[in-house]
Amino acid sequence: MASTEVKRLTDRQFARIARALAEPRRYQILKEIGGCDDPTPCTRLHKIHRVSAATISHHIKELETAGLVQIVREGKFANLILQRDMLRAYLNELAKI
């Protein structure tokens, strides 16, 4: 029987995730990515949020830096995948407070 390993976060990783999720638009973007079964195209987020591509790119980069999303590039297009293991690790650490 395989045991499920729970990822442990460093204090720095925890702080990066908290900072990324403190921005309401990034939290909403993360919810939208998590609500899709397939990788989410960046163009979809750009259409939903009606902000510049540079603004979406900035928010996505912050989520990637925090380890919450993975960017999969296909030519000039990018798709996003929620990193559920990092989100679970963050929630586990938060639950300890």
Coordinates of N, CA, C and O in Angstrom, one line a residue:
M1 N 0.8 -1.2 0.0 CA 0.0 0.0 0.0 C 0.9 1.2 0.0 O 1.7 1.4 0.9
A2 N 0.7 2.1 -1.0 CA 1.5 3.3 -1.1 C 1.0 4.4 -0.1 O -0.2 4.6 0.0
S3 N 1.9 5.0 0.5 CA 1.5 6.1 1.4 C 1.5 7.4 0.6 O 2.3 7.6 -0.3
T4 N 0.6 8.3 1.0 CA 0.6 9.6 0.3 C 1.5 10.5 1.1 O 1.3 10.7 2.3
E5 N 2.5 11.1 0.4 CA 3.4 11.9 1.0 C 2.9 13.4 0.9 O 2.5 13.9 -0.1
V6 N 2.9 14.0 2.1 CA 2.4 15.4 2.2 C 3.7 16.3 2.0 O 4.7 16.2 2.7
K7 N 3.6 17.2 1.1 CA 4.7 18.1 0.8 C 4.8 19.1 1.9 O 3.8 19.6 2.5
R8 N 6.0 19.4 2.4 CA 6.3 20.4 3.4 C 6.8 21.7 2.8 O 7.6 21.6 1.9
L9 N 6.3 22.8 3.3 CA 6.7 24.1 2.8 C 7.7 24.7 3.7 O 7.6 24.6 4.9
T10 N 8.6 25.4 3.1 CA 9.5 26.3 3.9 C 8.7 27.5 4.3 O 7.7 27.8 3.7
D11 N 9.2 28.3 5.2 CA 8.6 29.5 5.6 C 8.5 30.5 4.4 O 7.6 31.2 4.2
R12 N 9.6 30.5 3.6 CA 9.6 31.3 2.4 C 8.6 30.9 1.4 O 7.9 31.8 0.9
Q13 N 8.4 29.6 1.2 CA 7.4 29.2 0.2 C 6.0 29.6 0.8 O 5.1 30.0 0.0
F14 N 5.8 29.4 2.1 CA 4.5 29.7 2.7 C 4.2 31.2 2.5 O 3.1 31.6 2.1
A15 N 5.2 32.0 2.7 CA 5.0 33.5 2.6 C 4.7 33.9 1.1 O 3.9 34.7 0.8
R16 N 5.4 33.2 0.2 CA 5.2 33.5 -1.3 C 3.7 33.2 -1.7 O 3.1 33.9 -2.4
I17 N 3.3 32.1 -1.2 CA 1.9 31.6 -1.5 C 0.9 32.6 -0.9 O -0.1 33.1 -1.6
A18 N 1.1 32.9 0.3 CA 0.2 33.9 1.0 C 0.2 35.2 0.3 O -0.9 35.8 0.1
R19 N 1.3 35.7 -0.1 CA 1.4 37.0 -0.8 C 0.7 36.9 -2.1 O 0.0 37.8 -2.5
A20 N 0.9 35.8 -2.8 CA 0.2 35.6 -4.2 C -1.3 35.6 -4.0 O -2.0 36.2 -4.8
L21 N -1.8 34.9 -3.0 CA -3.2 34.8 -2.8 C -3.9 36.0 -2.2 O -5.1 36.1 -2.2
A22 N -3.1 36.9 -1.7 CA -3.6 38.1 -1.0 C -4.2 39.0 -2.1 O -5.1 39.9 -1.8
E23 N -3.8 38.9 -3.3 CA -4.3 39.7 -4.4 C -5.6 39.1 -4.9 O -5.6 38.0 -5.4
P24 N -6.7 39.8 -4.8 CA -8.0 39.2 -5.2 C -8.1 38.7 -6.7 O -8.6 37.6 -6.9
R25 N -7.4 39.4 -7.6 CA -7.5 38.9 -9.0 C -6.7 37.6 -9.1 O -7.1 36.7 -9.8
R26 N -5.6 37.5 -8.4 CA -4.8 36.2 -8.5 C -5.6 35.1 -7.9 O -5.6 33.9 -8.4
Y27 N -6.3 35.3 -6.8 CA -7.1 34.3 -6.2 C -8.2 33.8 -7.2 O -8.4 32.6 -7.3
Q28 N -8.8 34.8 -7.9 CA -9.8 34.4 -8.8 C -9.3 33.6 -10.0 O -9.9 32.7 -10.5
I29 N -8.1 34.1 -10.5 CA -7.4 33.3 -11.6 C -7.1 31.9 -11.1 O -7.4 31.0 -11.9
L30 N -6.7 31.7 -9.9 CA -6.4 30.4 -9.4 C -7.6 29.5 -9.3 O -7.6 28.3 -9.7
K31 N -8.7 30.1 -8.9 CA -10.0 29.4 -8.9 C -10.4 29.0 -10.3 O -10.9 27.8 -10.5
E32 N -10.3 29.8 -11.2 CA -10.6 29.5 -12.6 C -9.8 28.4 -13.2 O -10.3 27.5 -13.8
I33 N -8.5 28.4 -12.9 CA -7.6 27.4 -13.3 C -8.0 26.0 -12.7 O -8.0 25.0 -13.3
G34 N -8.2 26.1 -11.4 CA -8.6 24.9 -10.7 C -9.9 24.3 -11.1 O -10.2 23.1 -10.9
G35 N -10.8 25.1 -11.6 CA -12.1 24.6 -12.0 C -12.1 24.0 -13.4 O -13.2 23.4 -13.8
C36 N -11.0 23.9 -14.0 CA -10.9 23.3 -15.4 C -10.2 21.9 -15.2 O -9.3 21.8 -14.5
D37 N -10.8 21.0 -16.0 CA -10.1 19.6 -16.0 C -8.9 19.6 -16.8 O -7.9 18.9 -16.6
D38 N -8.9 20.4 -17.9 CA -7.7 20.5 -18.8 C -6.9 21.7 -18.5 O -7.4 22.7 -17.8
P39 N -5.7 21.8 -19.0 CA -4.9 23.0 -18.8 C -5.7 24.3 -19.3 O -6.4 24.2 -20.3
T40 N -5.6 25.4 -18.6 CA -6.3 26.6 -18.9 C -5.5 27.5 -19.8 O -4.4 27.9 -19.4
P41 N -5.9 27.8 -21.0 CA -5.2 28.8 -21.9 C -5.2 30.2 -21.3 O -6.2 30.6 -20.7
C42 N -4.0 30.8 -21.4 CA -3.9 32.2 -20.9 C -4.9 33.1 -21.6 O -5.4 34.1 -21.0
T43 N -5.1 32.8 -22.9 CA -6.1 33.7 -23.6 C -7.5 33.7 -23.0 O -8.2 34.7 -23.0
R44 N -7.9 32.5 -22.4 CA -9.2 32.4 -21.7 C -9.2 33.4 -20.6 O -10.2 34.1 -20.4
L45 N -8.2 33.4 -19.8 CA -8.1 34.3 -18.6 C -8.1 35.8 -19.1 O -8.8 36.7 -18.4
H46 N -7.4 36.1 -20.2 CA -7.4 37.4 -20.7 C -8.8 37.9 -21.1 O -9.2 39.1 -20.8
K47 N -9.6 37.0 -21.7 CA -10.9 37.4 -22.1 C -11.8 37.6 -20.9 O -12.7 38.5 -20.9
I48 N -11.7 36.8 -19.9 CA -12.5 36.8 -18.7 C -12.3 38.1 -17.9 O -13.2 38.8 -17.5
H49 N -11.0 38.5 -17.7 CA -10.7 39.6 -16.8 C -10.6 40.9 -17.4 O -10.6 41.9 -16.7
R50 N -10.6 41.0 -18.7 CA -10.6 42.3 -19.4 C -9.6 43.3 -18.9 O -9.9 44.4 -18.6
V51 N -8.4 42.8 -18.8 CA -7.2 43.6 -18.4 C -6.2 43.3 -19.5 O -6.3 42.4 -20.3
S52 N -5.1 44.1 -19.5 CA -4.1 43.9 -20.5 C -3.4 42.6 -20.4 O -3.4 42.0 -19.3
A53 N -2.8 42.1 -21.5 CA -2.1 40.9 -21.5 C -0.9 40.9 -20.5 O -0.6 40.0 -19.8
A54 N -0.3 42.1 -20.4 CA 0.8 42.3 -19.5 C 0.3 42.1 -18.0 O 1.1 41.5 -17.2
T55 N -0.8 42.6 -17.7 CA -1.4 42.4 -16.3 C -1.6 41.0 -16.0 O -1.2 40.5 -15.0
I56 N -2.2 40.3 -17.0 CA -2.5 38.8 -16.8 C -1.2 38.1 -16.6 O -1.0 37.3 -15.8
S57 N -0.2 38.4 -17.5 CA 1.1 37.8 -17.4 C 1.8 38.0 -16.1 O 2.4 37.1 -15.5
H58 N 1.7 39.2 -15.5 CA 2.2 39.5 -14.2 C 1.6 38.7 -13.1 O 2.3 38.1 -12.3
H59 N 0.3 38.6 -13.1 CA -0.4 37.8 -12.1 C 0.0 36.3 -12.3 O 0.2 35.6 -11.2
I60 N 0.0 35.8 -13.5 CA 0.4 34.4 -13.7 C 1.8 34.1 -13.2 O 2.1 33.1 -12.6
K61 N 2.7 35.1 -13.5 CA 4.1 34.9 -13.0 C 4.2 34.8 -11.5 O 5.0 34.1 -11.0
E62 N 3.4 35.7 -10.8 CA 3.4 35.6 -9.4 C 2.9 34.3 -8.9 O 3.4 33.7 -7.9
L63 N 1.9 33.7 -9.5 CA 1.3 32.4 -9.1 C 2.4 31.3 -9.4 O 2.5 30.4 -8.7
E64 N 3.1 31.5 -10.5 CA 4.1 30.5 -10.9 C 5.3 30.6 -9.9 O 5.8 29.5 -9.4
T65 N 5.7 31.8 -9.5 CA 6.8 31.9 -8.6 C 6.4 31.3 -7.2 O 7.3 30.8 -6.5
A66 N 5.2 31.4 -6.8 CA 4.7 30.9 -5.6 C 4.6 29.3 -5.7 O 4.4 28.7 -4.7
G67 N 4.7 28.8 -6.9 CA 4.6 27.3 -7.1 C 3.1 26.8 -7.2 O 2.9 25.6 -7.2
L68 N 2.2 27.7 -7.4 CA 0.8 27.3 -7.5 C 0.3 26.9 -8.9 O -0.7 26.2 -9.0
V69 N 1.0 27.4 -9.9 CA 0.7 27.0 -11.2 C 1.9 26.6 -12.0 O 3.0 27.1 -11.7
Q70 N 1.7 25.7 -13.0 CA 2.8 25.3 -13.9 C 2.3 25.9 -15.3 O 1.2 25.8 -15.7
I71 N 3.3 26.5 -16.0 CA 3.0 27.0 -17.3 C 3.6 26.0 -18.3 O 4.7 25.7 -18.3
V72 N 2.7 25.6 -19.2 CA 3.1 24.7 -20.3 C 3.0 25.5 -21.6 O 1.9 25.9 -22.0
R73 N 4.1 25.6 -22.2 CA 4.1 26.4 -23.4 C 4.0 25.5 -24.7 O 4.6 24.5 -24.7
E74 N 3.2 26.0 -25.6 CA 3.0 25.3 -26.9 C 3.1 26.4 -28.0 O 2.2 27.1 -28.3
G75 N 4.3 26.6 -28.5 CA 4.6 27.6 -29.4 C 4.5 29.0 -28.7 O 5.1 29.2 -27.7
K76 N 3.7 29.9 -29.3 CA 3.5 31.2 -28.7 C 2.4 31.2 -27.6 O 2.1 32.2 -27.0
F77 N 1.7 30.0 -27.4 CA 0.6 29.9 -26.5 C 1.1 29.3 -25.2 O 2.0 28.5 -25.1
A78 N 0.4 29.7 -24.1 CA 0.7 29.1 -22.8 C -0.6 28.6 -22.1 O -1.6 29.3 -22.2
N79 N -0.4 27.5 -21.5 CA -1.6 26.9 -20.8 C -1.1 26.7 -19.3 O 0.1 26.5 -19.0
L80 N -2.1 26.8 -18.4 CA -1.8 26.8 -17.0 C -2.4 25.6 -16.3 O -3.5 25.2 -16.6
I81 N -1.6 25.0 -15.4 CA -2.1 23.8 -14.6 C -1.9 24.1 -13.2 O -0.8 24.6 -12.7
L82 N -3.0 24.0 -12.4 CA -3.0 24.2 -10.9 C -2.1 23.1 -10.3 O -2.2 21.9 -10.6
Q83 N -1.2 23.5 -9.4 CA -0.3 22.6 -8.7 C -1.0 22.3 -7.4 O -0.7 22.9 -6.3
R84 N -1.9 21.3 -7.4 CA -2.7 21.0 -6.2 C -1.9 20.6 -5.0 O -2.3 20.8 -3.9
D85 N -0.7 19.9 -5.3 CA 0.1 19.5 -4.1 C 0.6 20.7 -3.3 O 0.7 20.7 -2.1
M86 N 1.0 21.8 -4.0 CA 1.4 23.0 -3.3 C 0.3 23.6 -2.6 O 0.5 24.1 -1.5
L87 N -0.9 23.7 -3.2 CA -2.0 24.3 -2.6 C -2.4 23.5 -1.3 O -2.7 24.1 -0.3
R88 N -2.4 22.2 -1.4 CA -2.7 21.3 -0.2 C -1.6 21.5 0.9 O -2.0 21.6 2.0
A89 N -0.4 21.6 0.5 CA 0.7 21.9 1.5 C 0.5 23.2 2.2 O 0.6 23.3 3.4
Y90 N 0.1 24.2 1.4 CA -0.2 25.5 2.0 C -1.4 25.4 3.0 O -1.3 25.9 4.1
L91 N -2.5 24.8 2.6 CA -3.6 24.6 3.4 C -3.3 23.8 4.7 O -3.8 24.1 5.8
N92 N -2.4 22.8 4.6 CA -2.0 22.0 5.7 C -1.3 22.9 6.7 O -1.5 22.8 7.9
E93 N -0.4 23.7 6.2 CA 0.4 24.6 7.1 C -0.5 25.7 7.7 O -0.4 26.0 8.9
L94 N -1.5 26.2 6.9 CA -2.4 27.2 7.5 C -3.3 26.6 8.5 O -3.6 27.2 9.5
A95 N -3.6 25.3 8.4 CA -4.5 24.6 9.4 C -3.8 24.5 10.7 O -4.5 24.3 11.7
K96 N -2.5 24.5 10.7 CA -1.7 24.4 12.0 C -1.7 25.6 12.9 O -1.4 25.6 14.0
I97 N -2.2 26.7 12.3 CA -2.2 28.0 13.1 C -3.2 27.9 14.2 O -4.3 27.5 14.0

